[in-house]
Each structure stands twice: as C-alpha cells, then as structure tokens.
Coordinates of C-alpha atoms in Angstrom, one line a residue:
X1 CA -2.3 -7.7 11.6
X2 CA -0.4 -10.0 9.2
X3 CA -2.3 -12.7 7.3
X4 CA -1.1 -15.2 4.7
X5 CA -3.3 -16.4 1.9
X6 CA -2.6 -19.7 0.1
X7 CA -4.1 -21.5 -2.9
X8 CA -2.7 -24.9 -3.7
X9 CA -3.3 -28.6 -4.7
X10 CA -5.3 -27.9 -7.9
X11 CA -3.4 -25.7 -10.3
X12 CA -1.5 -22.4 -10.2
X13 CA -0.6 -22.5 -6.5
X14 CA 0.2 -19.1 -5.0
X15 CA 0.8 -17.3 -1.7
X16 CA -0.1 -13.7 -0.7
X17 CA 0.7 -11.5 2.3
X18 CA -1.6 -8.9 3.9
X19 CA -0.5 -6.3 6.4
X20 CA -3.2 -4.3 8.1
X21 CA -5.4 -5.0 5.1
X22 CA -2.8 -3.9 2.5
X23 CA -1.5 -6.4 -0.1
X24 CA 2.2 -6.5 0.4
X25 CA 3.3 -9.4 -1.8
X26 CA 1.8 -12.2 -3.9
X27 CA 3.4 -14.7 -6.2
X28 CA 2.7 -18.0 -8.0
X29 CA 4.8 -21.1 -7.0
X30 CA 5.6 -21.8 -10.7
X31 CA 7.8 -18.8 -10.9
X32 CA 10.2 -20.3 -8.4
X33 CA 10.0 -24.0 -9.3
X34 CA 9.9 -23.4 -13.0
X35 CA 7.1 -26.0 -13.3
X36 CA 4.3 -24.4 -15.3
X37 CA 1.0 -24.3 -13.4
X38 CA 2.7 -25.9 -10.4
X39 CA 0.0 -27.2 -8.0
X40 CA 2.2 -28.0 -5.0
X41 CA 2.3 -26.3 -1.7
X42 CA 3.7 -22.8 -2.4
X43 CA 6.6 -22.9 0.0
X44 CA 8.8 -20.7 -2.2
X45 CA 6.1 -18.2 -2.8
X46 CA 5.4 -18.1 0.9
X47 CA 9.0 -17.6 1.8
X48 CA 9.2 -14.7 -0.7
X49 CA 6.1 -13.0 0.8
X50 CA 7.6 -13.2 4.3
X51 CA 11.0 -11.9 3.1
X52 CA 9.4 -9.0 1.2
X53 CA 7.9 -7.8 4.5
X54 CA 10.8 -8.7 6.6
X55 CA 8.6 -11.1 8.6
X56 CA 8.9 -14.5 10.1
X57 CA 6.1 -17.1 10.3
X58 CA 5.8 -16.4 14.0
X59 CA 4.6 -12.9 13.1
X60 CA 1.6 -14.2 11.2
X61 CA -1.8 -14.1 12.9
X62 CA -3.5 -16.5 10.5
X63 CA -3.1 -18.5 7.3
X64 CA -6.2 -18.6 5.1
X65 CA -6.5 -21.5 2.6
X66 CA -8.7 -20.6 -0.4
X67 CA -11.3 -23.4 -0.1
X68 CA -13.0 -25.8 2.3
X69 CA -11.8 -29.4 1.7
X70 CA -14.6 -31.0 3.6
X71 CA -17.2 -29.5 1.4
X72 CA -15.3 -30.5 -1.7
X73 CA -15.1 -34.1 -0.4
X74 CA -18.8 -33.9 0.2
X75 CA -19.4 -33.0 -3.4
X76 CA -17.1 -35.8 -4.7
X77 CA -18.8 -38.4 -2.6
X78 CA -22.4 -37.3 -3.5
X79 CA -21.4 -37.1 -7.2
X80 CA -19.9 -40.6 -7.2
X81 CA -23.1 -41.9 -5.4
X82 CA -25.4 -40.2 -7.8
X83 CA -23.7 -41.5 -10.9
X84 CA -22.9 -45.0 -9.5
X85 CA -21.9 -47.5 -10.7
X86 CA -20.2 -45.3 -13.3
X87 CA -17.0 -43.8 -12.1
X88 CA -16.1 -46.4 -9.5
X89 CA -12.6 -46.8 -11.0
X90 CA -12.1 -43.1 -10.7
X91 CA -13.4 -43.2 -7.1
X92 CA -10.9 -46.0 -6.2
X93 CA -8.1 -44.0 -7.7
X94 CA -8.9 -40.7 -6.2
X95 CA -10.1 -41.5 -2.7
X96 CA -6.8 -42.7 -1.2
X97 CA -5.3 -39.3 -2.0
X98 CA -8.2 -37.5 -0.5
X99 CA -8.2 -39.6 2.7
X100 CA -4.4 -39.3 3.1
X101 CA -3.9 -35.6 2.3
X102 CA -6.8 -33.3 1.3
X103 CA -9.3 -34.6 3.9
X104 CA -6.7 -33.8 6.6
X105 CA -5.6 -30.6 5.0
X106 CA -5.1 -28.6 8.2
X107 CA -2.6 -31.3 9.3
X108 CA -0.9 -31.2 5.9
X109 CA -0.7 -27.4 5.9
X110 CA 0.9 -27.4 9.4
X111 CA 3.3 -30.0 8.1
X112 CA 4.3 -27.8 5.2
X113 CA 4.5 -24.7 7.3
X114 CA 6.7 -26.5 9.8
X115 CA 9.4 -26.6 7.1
X116 CA 9.7 -22.9 7.7
X117 CA 9.2 -22.7 11.5
X118 CA 7.9 -25.8 13.4
X119 CA 6.8 -23.9 16.5
X120 CA 5.0 -21.2 14.6
X121 CA 3.3 -23.8 12.3
X122 CA 1.9 -25.5 15.4
X123 CA 0.4 -22.3 16.8
X124 CA -0.8 -20.3 13.8
X125 CA -4.6 -20.1 13.2
X126 CA -5.7 -21.7 9.9
X127 CA -8.9 -20.6 8.3
X128 CA -10.9 -22.1 5.3
X129 CA -13.1 -19.6 3.5
X130 CA -15.1 -21.1 0.6
X131 CA -13.5 -20.9 -2.8
X132 CA -16.1 -18.6 -4.4
X133 CA -16.0 -16.4 -1.4
X134 CA -12.2 -16.2 -1.7
X135 CA -12.4 -15.4 -5.4
X136 CA -15.2 -12.8 -4.8
X137 CA -13.2 -11.2 -2.0
X138 CA -10.1 -11.1 -4.2
X139 CA -12.0 -9.0 -6.7
X140 CA -14.2 -6.8 -4.5
X141 CA -12.0 -5.7 -1.7
X142 CA -9.1 -4.4 -3.9
X143 CA -11.4 -2.8 -6.4
X144 CA -11.7 0.5 -4.7
X145 CA -15.5 0.2 -5.0
X146 CA -17.7 0.8 -1.9
X147 CA -20.5 -1.3 -3.4
X148 CA -20.6 -3.6 -6.3
X149 CA -22.3 -6.7 -7.8
X150 CA -19.9 -9.6 -7.8
X151 CA -20.1 -12.4 -10.4
X152 CA -17.9 -15.4 -9.9
X153 CA -17.8 -18.0 -12.7
X154 CA -15.4 -20.9 -13.0
X155 CA -15.3 -24.7 -13.4
X156 CA -16.1 -25.6 -9.8
X157 CA -15.2 -24.7 -6.3
X158 CA -16.5 -26.9 -3.5
X159 CA -20.1 -27.1 -5.0
X160 CA -20.5 -23.7 -6.6
X161 CA -19.7 -23.2 -10.3
X162 CA -21.3 -19.7 -10.5
X163 CA -22.0 -17.3 -7.7
X164 CA -24.0 -14.0 -7.7
X165 CA -23.1 -11.8 -4.7
X166 CA -23.4 -8.3 -3.4
X167 CA -20.4 -6.4 -1.9
X168 CA -21.1 -3.4 0.3
X169 CA -18.5 -1.9 2.6
X170 CA -16.7 -4.8 4.2
X171 CA -19.6 -7.3 3.7
X172 CA -20.0 -9.8 0.9
X173 CA -23.4 -11.5 0.7
X174 CA -23.8 -14.5 -1.6
X175 CA -27.3 -14.3 -3.2
X176 CA -27.5 -17.2 -5.6
X177 CA -25.3 -20.1 -6.6
X178 CA -25.3 -22.6 -9.4
X179 CA -23.9 -26.0 -8.4
X180 CA -21.8 -28.8 -9.9
X181 CA -22.1 -30.5 -12.4
X182 CA -23.7 -27.6 -14.2
X183 CA -20.8 -25.2 -15.1
X184 CA -20.0 -22.6 -17.7
X185 CA -16.3 -23.2 -17.1
X186 CA -16.6 -26.9 -17.6
X187 CA -18.6 -26.4 -20.8
X188 CA -15.9 -24.2 -22.2
X189 CA -13.2 -26.6 -21.0
X190 CA -14.9 -29.5 -22.8
X191 CA -14.9 -27.6 -26.1
X192 CA -11.3 -26.6 -25.4
X193 CA -10.4 -30.3 -25.0
X194 CA -12.4 -31.3 -28.1
X195 CA -10.5 -28.7 -30.2
X196 CA -7.2 -30.1 -29.1
X197 CA -6.1 -27.5 -26.6
X198 CA -5.0 -28.2 -23.0
X199 CA -7.6 -27.6 -20.4
X200 CA -6.8 -24.9 -17.8
X201 CA -4.2 -23.6 -20.2
X202 CA -5.6 -23.6 -23.7
X203 CA -8.9 -21.7 -23.2
X204 CA -7.3 -18.5 -24.5
X205 CA -6.4 -20.3 -27.7
X206 CA -10.1 -21.2 -28.2
X207 CA -11.0 -17.6 -27.6
X208 CA -8.5 -16.4 -30.1
X209 CA -9.5 -19.1 -32.7
X210 CA -13.1 -17.9 -32.5
X211 CA -12.0 -14.7 -34.3
X212 CA -11.5 -16.8 -37.4
X213 CA -14.9 -18.4 -37.3
X214 CA -17.5 -17.3 -39.8
X215 CA -20.6 -15.9 -37.9
X216 CA -22.7 -16.0 -41.1
X217 CA -21.9 -19.6 -42.0
X218 CA -24.6 -22.2 -41.6
X219 CA -21.9 -24.4 -40.0
X220 CA -21.4 -21.9 -37.2
X221 CA -25.1 -21.4 -36.7
X222 CA -25.6 -25.2 -36.6
X223 CA -22.9 -25.6 -34.0
X224 CA -24.6 -22.9 -31.8
X225 CA -27.9 -24.7 -32.2
X226 CA -26.3 -28.1 -31.3
X227 CA -24.6 -26.6 -28.2
X228 CA -27.9 -25.0 -27.0
X229 CA -30.2 -27.9 -27.8
X230 CA -28.0 -30.8 -26.8
X231 CA -25.2 -29.7 -24.5
X232 CA -26.6 -26.8 -22.4
X233 CA -29.9 -25.2 -21.6
X234 CA -29.6 -21.6 -20.4
X235 CA -32.3 -19.8 -18.6
X236 CA -33.0 -16.0 -18.7
X237 CA -31.4 -15.6 -15.3
X238 CA -28.1 -17.2 -16.6
X239 CA -28.5 -20.5 -14.8
X240 CA -27.7 -23.5 -16.9
X241 CA -28.2 -27.2 -17.1
X242 CA -25.6 -29.4 -18.8
X243 CA -26.7 -32.7 -20.4
X244 CA -24.5 -35.2 -18.5
X245 CA -24.9 -37.8 -21.2
X246 CA -22.3 -35.7 -23.1
X247 CA -19.8 -35.2 -20.3
X248 CA -17.7 -37.6 -18.3
X249 CA -15.9 -35.3 -15.8
X250 CA -18.3 -36.3 -13.0
X251 CA -17.4 -39.9 -13.2
X252 CA -13.8 -40.0 -14.6
X253 CA -10.7 -38.2 -15.4
X254 CA -11.7 -37.5 -19.0
X255 CA -13.8 -34.4 -19.5
X256 CA -16.0 -35.7 -22.4
X257 CA -16.9 -39.0 -24.2
X258 CA -15.3 -38.6 -27.7
X259 CA -17.6 -40.8 -29.6
X260 CA -20.8 -38.9 -28.6
X261 CA -19.2 -35.6 -29.5
X262 CA -18.0 -36.9 -32.8
X263 CA -21.6 -38.0 -33.6
X264 CA -22.9 -34.6 -32.5
X265 CA -20.6 -32.3 -34.4
X266 CA -19.7 -34.6 -37.3
X267 CA -15.9 -34.7 -36.9
X268 CA -13.5 -36.3 -34.4
X269 CA -11.7 -34.7 -31.5
X270 CA -8.8 -32.8 -32.9
X271 CA -5.4 -34.0 -31.8
X272 CA -3.1 -31.3 -30.4
X273 CA -0.6 -31.4 -33.3
X274 CA -3.3 -31.8 -36.0
X275 CA -3.9 -29.0 -38.5
X276 CA -6.5 -26.5 -37.7
X277 CA -9.4 -26.3 -40.1
X278 CA -12.3 -23.9 -40.6
X279 CA -14.7 -26.2 -38.7
X280 CA -12.5 -25.8 -35.6
X281 CA -12.7 -22.0 -35.9
X282 CA -16.5 -22.1 -36.4
X283 CA -16.9 -24.4 -33.3
X284 CA -14.7 -22.0 -31.3
X285 CA -16.8 -19.1 -32.4
X286 CA -20.0 -21.0 -31.4
X287 CA -18.9 -21.7 -27.8
X288 CA -17.5 -18.2 -27.5
X289 CA -20.9 -16.9 -28.6
X290 CA -22.9 -19.1 -26.2
X291 CA -20.5 -18.2 -23.3
X292 CA -20.9 -14.5 -24.0
X293 CA -24.7 -14.9 -24.0
X294 CA -24.7 -16.7 -20.7
X295 CA -22.4 -14.1 -19.1
X296 CA -24.6 -11.3 -20.2
X297 CA -27.7 -13.0 -18.7
X298 CA -25.8 -13.5 -15.4
X299 CA -24.7 -9.9 -15.4
X300 CA -28.3 -8.7 -15.9
X301 CA -29.5 -11.1 -13.1
X302 CA -26.9 -9.9 -10.6
X303 CA -27.6 -6.3 -11.4
X304 CA -31.4 -7.0 -10.8
X305 CA -30.6 -8.7 -7.5
X306 CA -28.2 -6.0 -6.2
X307 CA -29.2 -2.8 -7.9
X308 CA -25.5 -2.0 -8.0
X309 CA -24.0 0.2 -10.7
X310 CA -20.6 -1.4 -10.7
X311 CA -19.5 -5.0 -11.2
X312 CA -16.6 -7.1 -10.0
X313 CA -15.7 -10.3 -12.0
X314 CA -13.8 -13.3 -10.6
X315 CA -13.2 -17.0 -11.4
X316 CA -11.5 -18.6 -14.4
X317 CA -14.2 -17.5 -16.9
X318 CA -13.4 -13.9 -16.0
X319 CA -10.1 -14.3 -17.8
X320 CA -12.1 -14.4 -21.1
X321 CA -11.3 -10.9 -22.3
X322 CA -13.6 -11.1 -25.3
X323 CA -16.6 -11.9 -23.1
X324 CA -15.5 -9.1 -20.7
X325 CA -15.5 -6.7 -23.7
X326 CA -19.1 -7.7 -24.5
X327 CA -20.1 -7.1 -20.9
X328 CA -18.5 -3.6 -21.0
X329 CA -20.2 -2.8 -24.3
X330 CA -23.6 -3.8 -22.8
X331 CA -23.5 -0.7 -20.6
X332 CA -25.2 -2.7 -17.8
X333 CA -22.6 -1.4 -15.4
X334 CA -20.8 1.9 -15.0
X335 CA -17.5 0.2 -14.1
X336 CA -16.2 -3.4 -14.3
X337 CA -13.3 -4.5 -12.2
X338 CA -11.6 -7.8 -13.0
X339 CA -9.1 -9.5 -10.7
X340 CA -5.9 -9.9 -12.7
X341 CA -5.4 -13.4 -11.3
X342 CA -9.1 -14.2 -11.4
X343 CA -8.8 -18.0 -11.1
X344 CA -7.2 -20.2 -8.4
X345 CA -4.0 -18.2 -8.0
X346 CA -6.0 -15.1 -7.1
X347 CA -7.8 -17.1 -4.4
X348 CA -4.7 -16.6 -2.3
X349 CA -5.2 -12.9 -2.1
X350 CA -9.0 -13.3 -1.7
X351 CA -8.6 -15.8 1.1
X352 CA -6.4 -13.4 3.1
X353 CA -8.8 -10.5 2.5
X354 CA -11.8 -12.6 3.4
X355 CA -10.1 -13.5 6.7
X356 CA -9.1 -9.9 7.4
X357 CA -12.6 -8.4 6.8
X358 CA -15.0 -11.2 7.6
X359 CA -13.3 -13.3 10.2
X360 CA -11.3 -10.6 12.0
X361 CA -14.0 -8.0 11.4
X362 CA -11.5 -5.2 10.4
X363 CA -12.6 -1.9 9.2
X364 CA -12.5 -1.3 5.4
X365 CA -11.0 2.0 4.3
X366 CA -11.2 2.9 0.7
X367 CA -8.5 5.3 -0.6
X368 CA -9.1 7.3 -3.7
X369 CA -7.2 6.6 -6.9
X370 CA -6.6 3.3 -8.7
X371 CA -7.3 -0.1 -7.2
X372 CA -5.3 -1.7 -4.3
X373 CA -3.5 -4.3 -6.4
X374 CA -0.7 -1.8 -7.4
X375 CA -0.9 -2.8 -11.0
X376 CA -0.4 -6.4 -10.0
X377 CA 3.3 -5.8 -9.5
X378 CA 3.4 -7.8 -6.3
X379 CA 6.2 -10.3 -7.0
X380 CA 10.0 -10.2 -6.4
X381 CA 12.3 -7.4 -7.6
X382 CA 16.1 -7.7 -8.0
X383 CA 18.7 -5.1 -7.1
X384 CA 21.4 -4.1 -9.6
X385 CA 24.1 -6.2 -7.9
X386 CA 22.2 -9.4 -8.8
X387 CA 22.3 -8.4 -12.5
X388 CA 26.0 -7.7 -12.2
X389 CA 26.6 -11.1 -10.6
X390 CA 24.7 -12.8 -13.4
X391 CA 26.8 -10.9 -16.0
X392 CA 30.0 -12.2 -14.3
X393 CA 28.7 -15.7 -14.2
X394 CA 27.9 -15.9 -17.9
X395 CA 30.5 -13.5 -19.2
X396 CA 27.7 -11.5 -20.6
X397 CA 28.2 -8.1 -22.3
X398 CA 25.9 -5.1 -21.5
X399 CA 25.7 -1.4 -21.7
X400 CA 24.6 0.6 -18.7
X401 CA 22.3 3.5 -19.5
X402 CA 20.5 6.1 -17.6
X403 CA 16.7 6.0 -17.7
X404 CA 16.2 8.5 -20.5
X405 CA 18.8 6.9 -22.7
X406 CA 17.5 3.5 -21.9
X407 CA 13.9 4.2 -23.0
X408 CA 15.0 6.3 -26.1
X409 CA 17.4 3.6 -27.3
X410 CA 15.0 0.8 -26.6
X411 CA 12.2 2.6 -28.5
X412 CA 14.6 3.0 -31.5
X413 CA 15.5 -0.7 -31.5
X414 CA 11.8 -1.6 -31.4
X415 CA 11.0 0.7 -34.3
X416 CA 13.8 -1.0 -36.2
X417 CA 12.0 -4.3 -36.0
X418 CA 13.7 -6.0 -33.1
X419 CA 12.2 -8.2 -30.4
X420 CA 13.2 -7.1 -26.9
X421 CA 13.0 -8.8 -23.6
X422 CA 12.0 -6.2 -20.9
X423 CA 12.7 -7.1 -17.3
X424 CA 12.0 -4.4 -14.7
X425 CA 10.9 -3.9 -11.1
X426 CA 8.6 -6.3 -9.3
X427 CA 7.2 -9.4 -11.1
X428 CA 3.5 -9.4 -12.1
X429 CA 1.0 -11.6 -10.2
X430 CA -1.3 -13.5 -12.5
X431 CA -0.9 -14.9 -16.0
X432 CA -0.5 -11.6 -17.8
X433 CA 2.7 -9.8 -18.6
X434 CA 2.1 -6.1 -17.8
X435 CA 5.4 -4.5 -18.6
X436 CA 7.8 -5.8 -16.1
X437 CA 8.4 -9.4 -17.4
X438 CA 7.5 -8.7 -21.0
X439 CA 8.6 -9.3 -24.6
X440 CA 8.0 -6.2 -26.7
X441 CA 7.8 -5.5 -30.4
X442 CA 6.5 -3.0 -32.9
X443 CA 2.8 -3.8 -33.6
X444 CA 3.1 -2.3 -37.1
X445 CA 5.6 -5.0 -38.3
X446 CA 3.7 -7.5 -40.4
X447 CA 6.3 -10.3 -39.9
X448 CA 6.3 -10.0 -36.1
X449 CA 3.3 -12.2 -35.3
X450 CA 4.8 -15.3 -37.0
X451 CA 8.3 -14.6 -35.7
X452 CA 7.0 -14.4 -32.1
X453 CA 4.6 -17.3 -32.3
X454 CA 6.6 -19.8 -34.3
X455 CA 10.2 -19.0 -33.3
X456 CA 9.9 -17.9 -29.7
X457 CA 6.6 -19.0 -28.2
X458 CA 6.3 -22.2 -30.4
X459 CA 2.6 -21.9 -30.5
X460 CA -0.1 -21.6 -33.2
X461 CA 0.5 -18.8 -35.7
X462 CA -3.1 -17.6 -35.5
X463 CA -2.7 -16.1 -32.1
X464 CA -2.4 -12.3 -32.1
X465 CA -0.7 -10.6 -29.2
X466 CA -1.9 -8.2 -26.6
X467 CA -1.2 -4.5 -26.9
X468 CA 0.1 -2.1 -24.2
X469 CA -1.0 1.5 -24.9
X470 CA -0.7 4.8 -23.1
X471 CA -3.9 5.1 -21.1
X472 CA -4.6 8.6 -22.4
X473 CA -4.2 7.4 -26.0
X474 CA -6.3 4.2 -25.9
X475 CA -9.5 5.8 -27.1
X476 CA -7.7 7.1 -30.2
X477 CA -7.1 3.5 -31.4
X478 CA -9.8 1.4 -29.8
X479 CA -13.5 1.5 -28.9
X480 CA -12.5 1.4 -25.2
X481 CA -14.5 3.5 -22.8
X482 CA -12.7 2.6 -19.5
X483 CA -9.2 1.7 -18.3
X484 CA -8.0 -1.9 -18.9
X485 CA -4.8 -2.0 -16.7
X486 CA -4.8 -5.8 -16.4
X487 CA -5.1 -6.8 -20.1
X488 CA -8.5 -8.4 -19.5
X489 CA -10.7 -6.4 -22.0
X490 CA -10.9 -7.0 -25.7
X491 CA -12.3 -4.2 -27.9
X492 CA -12.3 -3.4 -31.6
X493 CA -10.0 -1.0 -33.4
X494 CA -11.3 2.3 -34.8
X495 CA -12.5 1.9 -38.5
X496 CA -9.8 4.3 -39.7
X497 CA -7.1 2.0 -38.5
X498 CA -8.5 -1.2 -40.1
X499 CA -7.7 -2.7 -43.5
X500 CA -10.6 -3.9 -45.6
X501 CA -11.2 -7.7 -45.6
X502 CA -10.5 -9.4 -48.9
X503 CA -13.5 -10.1 -51.1
X504 CA -15.3 -13.3 -50.1
X505 CA -13.1 -13.3 -47.0
X506 CA -15.1 -16.2 -45.3
X507 CA -14.5 -18.4 -48.4
X508 CA -10.7 -18.2 -48.0
X509 CA -8.8 -21.1 -46.5
X510 CA -7.7 -20.8 -42.9
X511 CA -4.1 -20.5 -44.0
X512 CA -5.0 -17.5 -46.2
X513 CA -6.9 -15.9 -43.3
X514 CA -3.9 -16.4 -41.0
X515 CA -1.7 -14.5 -43.5
X516 CA -4.1 -11.6 -43.5
X517 CA -3.3 -8.1 -42.1
X518 CA -6.4 -6.6 -40.6
X519 CA -5.1 -3.2 -39.5
X520 CA -2.1 -1.0 -39.6
X521 CA -1.2 -2.9 -36.4
X522 CA -1.3 -6.5 -37.8
X523 CA 0.5 -8.1 -34.8
X524 CA -2.3 -7.2 -32.3
X525 CA -5.4 -7.4 -34.5
X526 CA -7.7 -10.4 -34.8
X527 CA -9.6 -11.1 -38.0
X528 CA -12.7 -9.5 -36.4
X529 CA -10.7 -6.3 -35.9
X530 CA -10.4 -6.7 -32.1
X531 CA -7.4 -6.5 -29.8
X532 CA -6.7 -7.4 -26.2
X533 CA -5.7 -4.2 -24.5
X534 CA -3.6 -3.1 -21.5
X535 CA -3.7 0.6 -20.6
X536 CA -0.5 1.8 -19.0
X537 CA -0.8 4.4 -16.2
X538 CA 1.7 6.7 -14.5
X539 CA 0.5 5.6 -11.1
X540 CA 1.6 2.0 -11.5
X541 CA 4.4 1.8 -14.1
X542 CA 6.1 5.1 -14.9
X543 CA 9.1 3.5 -16.6
X544 CA 7.1 1.4 -19.0
X545 CA 5.0 4.5 -19.7
X546 CA 8.2 6.4 -20.5
X547 CA 9.2 3.7 -23.0
X548 CA 5.8 4.0 -24.7
X549 CA 6.1 7.8 -24.8
X550 CA 9.6 7.4 -26.4
X551 CA 8.2 5.0 -29.0
X552 CA 5.3 7.5 -29.7
X553 CA 7.8 10.4 -30.1
X554 CA 9.7 8.3 -32.7
X555 CA 6.8 6.7 -34.6
X556 CA 3.7 8.7 -33.8
X557 CA 2.1 5.7 -32.0
X558 CA 2.0 5.2 -28.3
X559 CA 1.5 1.4 -28.2
X560 CA 3.6 -1.8 -28.3
X561 CA 3.1 -5.5 -28.6
X562 CA 3.3 -6.9 -25.1
X563 CA 3.6 -10.7 -24.4
X564 CA 4.8 -12.7 -21.5
X565 CA 8.6 -13.1 -21.2
X566 CA 8.9 -16.9 -21.3
X567 CA 10.1 -19.7 -23.4
X568 CA 7.7 -22.5 -24.8
X569 CA 6.0 -24.4 -22.0
X570 CA 7.7 -22.4 -19.3
X571 CA 6.4 -20.0 -16.7
X572 CA 7.2 -16.3 -17.0
X573 CA 10.8 -15.6 -16.2
X574 CA 11.4 -14.8 -12.5
X575 CA 15.0 -13.8 -12.1
X576 CA 17.7 -11.9 -14.1
X577 CA 19.5 -15.3 -14.8
X578 CA 16.3 -16.8 -16.2
X579 CA 15.7 -13.7 -18.3
X580 CA 19.2 -13.9 -19.8
X581 CA 18.9 -17.7 -20.4
X582 CA 15.6 -17.2 -22.2
X583 CA 17.1 -14.4 -24.3
X584 CA 20.0 -16.6 -25.3
X585 CA 17.9 -19.7 -26.1
X586 CA 15.4 -17.8 -28.4
X587 CA 15.7 -15.4 -31.4
X588 CA 15.2 -12.3 -29.2
X589 CA 17.4 -9.5 -30.5
X590 CA 18.0 -7.4 -27.3
X591 CA 17.4 -7.7 -23.6
X592 CA 16.9 -5.0 -21.0
X593 CA 17.3 -5.8 -17.3
X594 CA 17.1 -2.7 -15.1
X595 CA 19.6 -0.2 -16.5
X596 CA 21.5 -2.9 -18.5
X597 CA 21.0 -3.3 -22.3
X598 CA 22.2 -6.6 -23.8
X599 CA 22.8 -7.1 -27.5
X600 CA 22.5 -10.6 -28.8
X601 CA 25.3 -10.3 -31.3
X602 CA 27.8 -9.2 -28.5
X603 CA 27.1 -12.2 -26.2
X604 CA 29.4 -15.2 -25.8
X605 CA 28.0 -18.6 -27.2
X606 CA 25.3 -20.1 -25.0
X607 CA 26.2 -23.6 -23.8
X608 CA 23.8 -26.4 -24.5
X609 CA 23.7 -27.3 -20.8
X610 CA 24.5 -24.2 -18.8
X611 CA 25.2 -24.5 -15.1

C-alpha cells in the first residue's frame, strides 16, 4: 500500500511517502523552490517522493492532507462572530481566499495533483485527518514505542491548541484538548513578536536569548508575575486561559496590540534591527520559564491520564529544546521521543501514518532498534556524476579522496580553525542539520561563534550553535541521560568543562556577556552552561560518526559544532550546485561533497550573477 502525506498552505509545506507502513521519503517544498518556509502546494517535494520509490501517482492508494479545512473554517467563523464587530476588516480580507481555495480544498488538491497525472488525480482517494492527530501520529508511530502518552502543543490546528492522547499499538485515543484562542504556542509567539523576532521562525532566538536573562533579578521575577497575572492563567492540569484583551490574533493579522504590551512591560516593542538590551533577555527568560512550567504540568497530566511510562512530543512547541530538556530532567517518563519535524512539515508524515493505521486499519509491527525515521535522512541524495557535472559547470577545483583520507583530512582542517561545509547522502527532513547538510567547526575555537553568526549566518551574535557528539561519549560532556539523535534536547555541561562566571556576572552589560566564554567549548555553550545536543549513532550516519572519531583521535574530543548549511534567509542547501554556491558566497574555508574536497583558495572567482 502506497500513501502520500501532504502538509501545505500555512508554512513549511512538505510531502511524504509511505510504502507498506515504511517511511520511504519526505521533504519540505522550500528545499526545491528556495523560498524559506514555502507554504505552497509541495509539487516538487511530491515528485521527489514518487521518484525516490520509482512510483507514479497512479500507484498511490490515498493522499492524506494533514488537517480538516471545514473544521478550521468553523473555528474562523465562530471566532469572528464571538469577537464581532472587532475583526470585520480581517474577515473581509480573509474570507474570499477561504471560499475560493481552502473551503474547496479537495478540488484544489486534485487540481494540483493533475499537474502530475490528470487521470490519477481524479481517481485517488483523498483523506483529511485532524491536524493534531496528524502530528501525534507523526510522533507515536515512528517512535518504536508500543505504548506512550502523546502531548501535542502548537499555536492552533483546527480548534485544538493542545492535545493529550494515548497511543497503544496502532490506536491513538485523544483524551483531552485545549481549544483556540487559548494557546501556549500563541503566547510564546506573541513574546517572540514583541521582542522583535519573526513569528514561526524566531522562537529559537527567544529561547537562546533566555540564557542571558538574570533569574535572580527583580526585573525577571516581575515579568514572570506580569505574564502569569495578566496574560495567562495556568491550571495544575496544564490548561491555560489567555486574556484576549492583550492579544489581537483572533480578530486581525497582528498578534498583539503594541500599546497595551508597552504599558504592561514598560518598554516598547523592539524593532528587528534594534539593539538587544538586558530587559529583552529577562523577558525572554520569563516566557521560557512560564512555558517550561506549563509543559511540565501538561506532562504530569497526560501521565496521570494514561499511566504510560514513555512520552511522545509533537507540535511546534516540541521544537523548544530547552523545555524538552526540563521534561527529561523531571524523570516523569522513562523515554521521550520527539518528532524531528514536529510542527506543520511533520504533519505530512503523520497524515500518511494516520491513514495507514487508522483509516486502512493496517497492522502495526514494531521492529527493535532505533526509531523508524532513519535519522531523519529522508530527502534526496545525489550521485557522484552530479557533483562532477557541477565541477565542470563552474570550473571548480577539487580533490577526490577515499573515505578514510576524507574524514582524516577534514578533521585536521577543522582542528586548524576552518569552517567546512559538509554535504553527504540524503538530505535531512525537518529544520535541523544532522550531519548531511551541515556547516562544521571546532567547538573549542573562541572566535568561531562570531565568525559563523556575523559573517555566514548574518544573525545575532548571542546565538550559540548546536553540538554533534559521538553517542557513546555524550555523557562525558553533558548531563544527558538518553539519546538525542534529532538535536531537540538541551542539557548542561559537566562542571569540570565549565569556566567560572565573572564576578557580578549579572551586572555586566549584555555586550560583555556576549563576549564571555563559558566552557572549554565556547561556541556551543550558553551563558547558563547549557548546549543543544545531537547524538550521532552508527545505525543512522556512519560517515559523520567516522569524522567525529577522526576529530577525537586528533584532539581528544569527539564533538563538533553542527549548524545548518545555508546562507542568510535561505533554506538549507538541497543540491551540490547550491552547496557550492553557498560555499563561494560566504567565508567558508572548505567544502566536502561526497568524496570531493574543495579548497576556497583554489576556486575560480565567483561571478556576482552566476547562471
């Protein structure tokens, strides 16, 4: 049985292919169109999935879309009615699009599918599982767990903003839901917007900024009190109530009324290019603290309801690695599995899996070993001839090395302080680079954080980078008690690796804090001694593991800086040509694609407008 899953028309559109319940391929549309967070119909991702399995659309039994458009329309209409007359302008702007396209989504999907095969598009079955079911399915079914509590937390699906469910065998039972407009995801998004970061893209920036907040400062404590007393009321079961006087997402396109928030917190909304100050860090810490408290309450409640010893996390809030780390440290659950594309993109995989097990009633067989996502390496791979073709096109210069020489030489270049683009095998599915479309560096180099942030990523200098570490060595460096293959857990470094904070650290200016080095691995260490960790396993990425082993043999440390291989405001590179172009446009020193090693100094000049 072949099933296609699709998520689209909000952000991070994606397609996935299931064969007999096995995930064969999955990719985001942005990687093909080069439009970051592309929300359009994922025609390119869909074509890739079919090609990967050597299938045609006529071979597909069903296409599963990740949400129910009629229920979402019901929510919009009831919301506009409830808040009337406020929001009527937004209603007039939004309804024509809904009536023309999303309301008749099945017709639209068949129209888009007909661009691939008109006859197959007319006949294929189209299914619409609910969004939170799709997200829950995308976490539970691949987890390898026979039974688990499932916690789905995001901005909003059709109605649900938080779902507590129980997965057992092939069944998923939703036990409780919290409905719009009360949403942990929208609360965090509002603070993200107020702090000058882009919603649906900048939440990680707020999480990182929180590390520079002062937990002992009266300012931070006051922000926490204001959030809890004025913006959100949280019950012991994790359910919340948001004071809609301070939010405008229900009635308009803006997420918050600036004037009320300025009166509440005592400073105006930060503009994206404005300088960051300590008050911004303290507010980021406040919302991070409140979010972690709510997530812990939800975790306790879903454990009480299900009695399960394991937990699956899904939804956009599950991408908050710091909150995930707190959940892990709570010891509420024996094992926590987090979908690597936990938000809308992962809904494509989940929709297909929900169709397979719940609609077509297929048997679920759990195989021993790691989860069924194959390390999230589900995207396109490129044979050596495509690299050779790219070399001819650009007149590039490269050395061809065998595997041992490649990893040994790359490790030596990293240890010498170089930044290396690393392009191997199948592309990752999800937002995280996991060692196949990565930029790598030595985490010990104190200059590397600014060099990467300011000269390559063109983003705020306060952001530390994730670390890839040999799975068997992780506990030597971090307080990590379980694997973290998808870079979705943040934990603290061992005390022996830390550097003492300066005296009166919290009285330092933010600029002084940003220049601090908080461990022997300054590039990956936050000011609170934490790091976002990816454990590298032989089952999923033996070549990346071999590189880490070569670096350890040379330096004594089996870990590297690992950040996504992309330019500023671009998606992760998808092809060898895109990798080479990014390499040439940025101050990267070396590039590895397959067996080819490119040295920047040996390359011909890069044209301003390449073909």
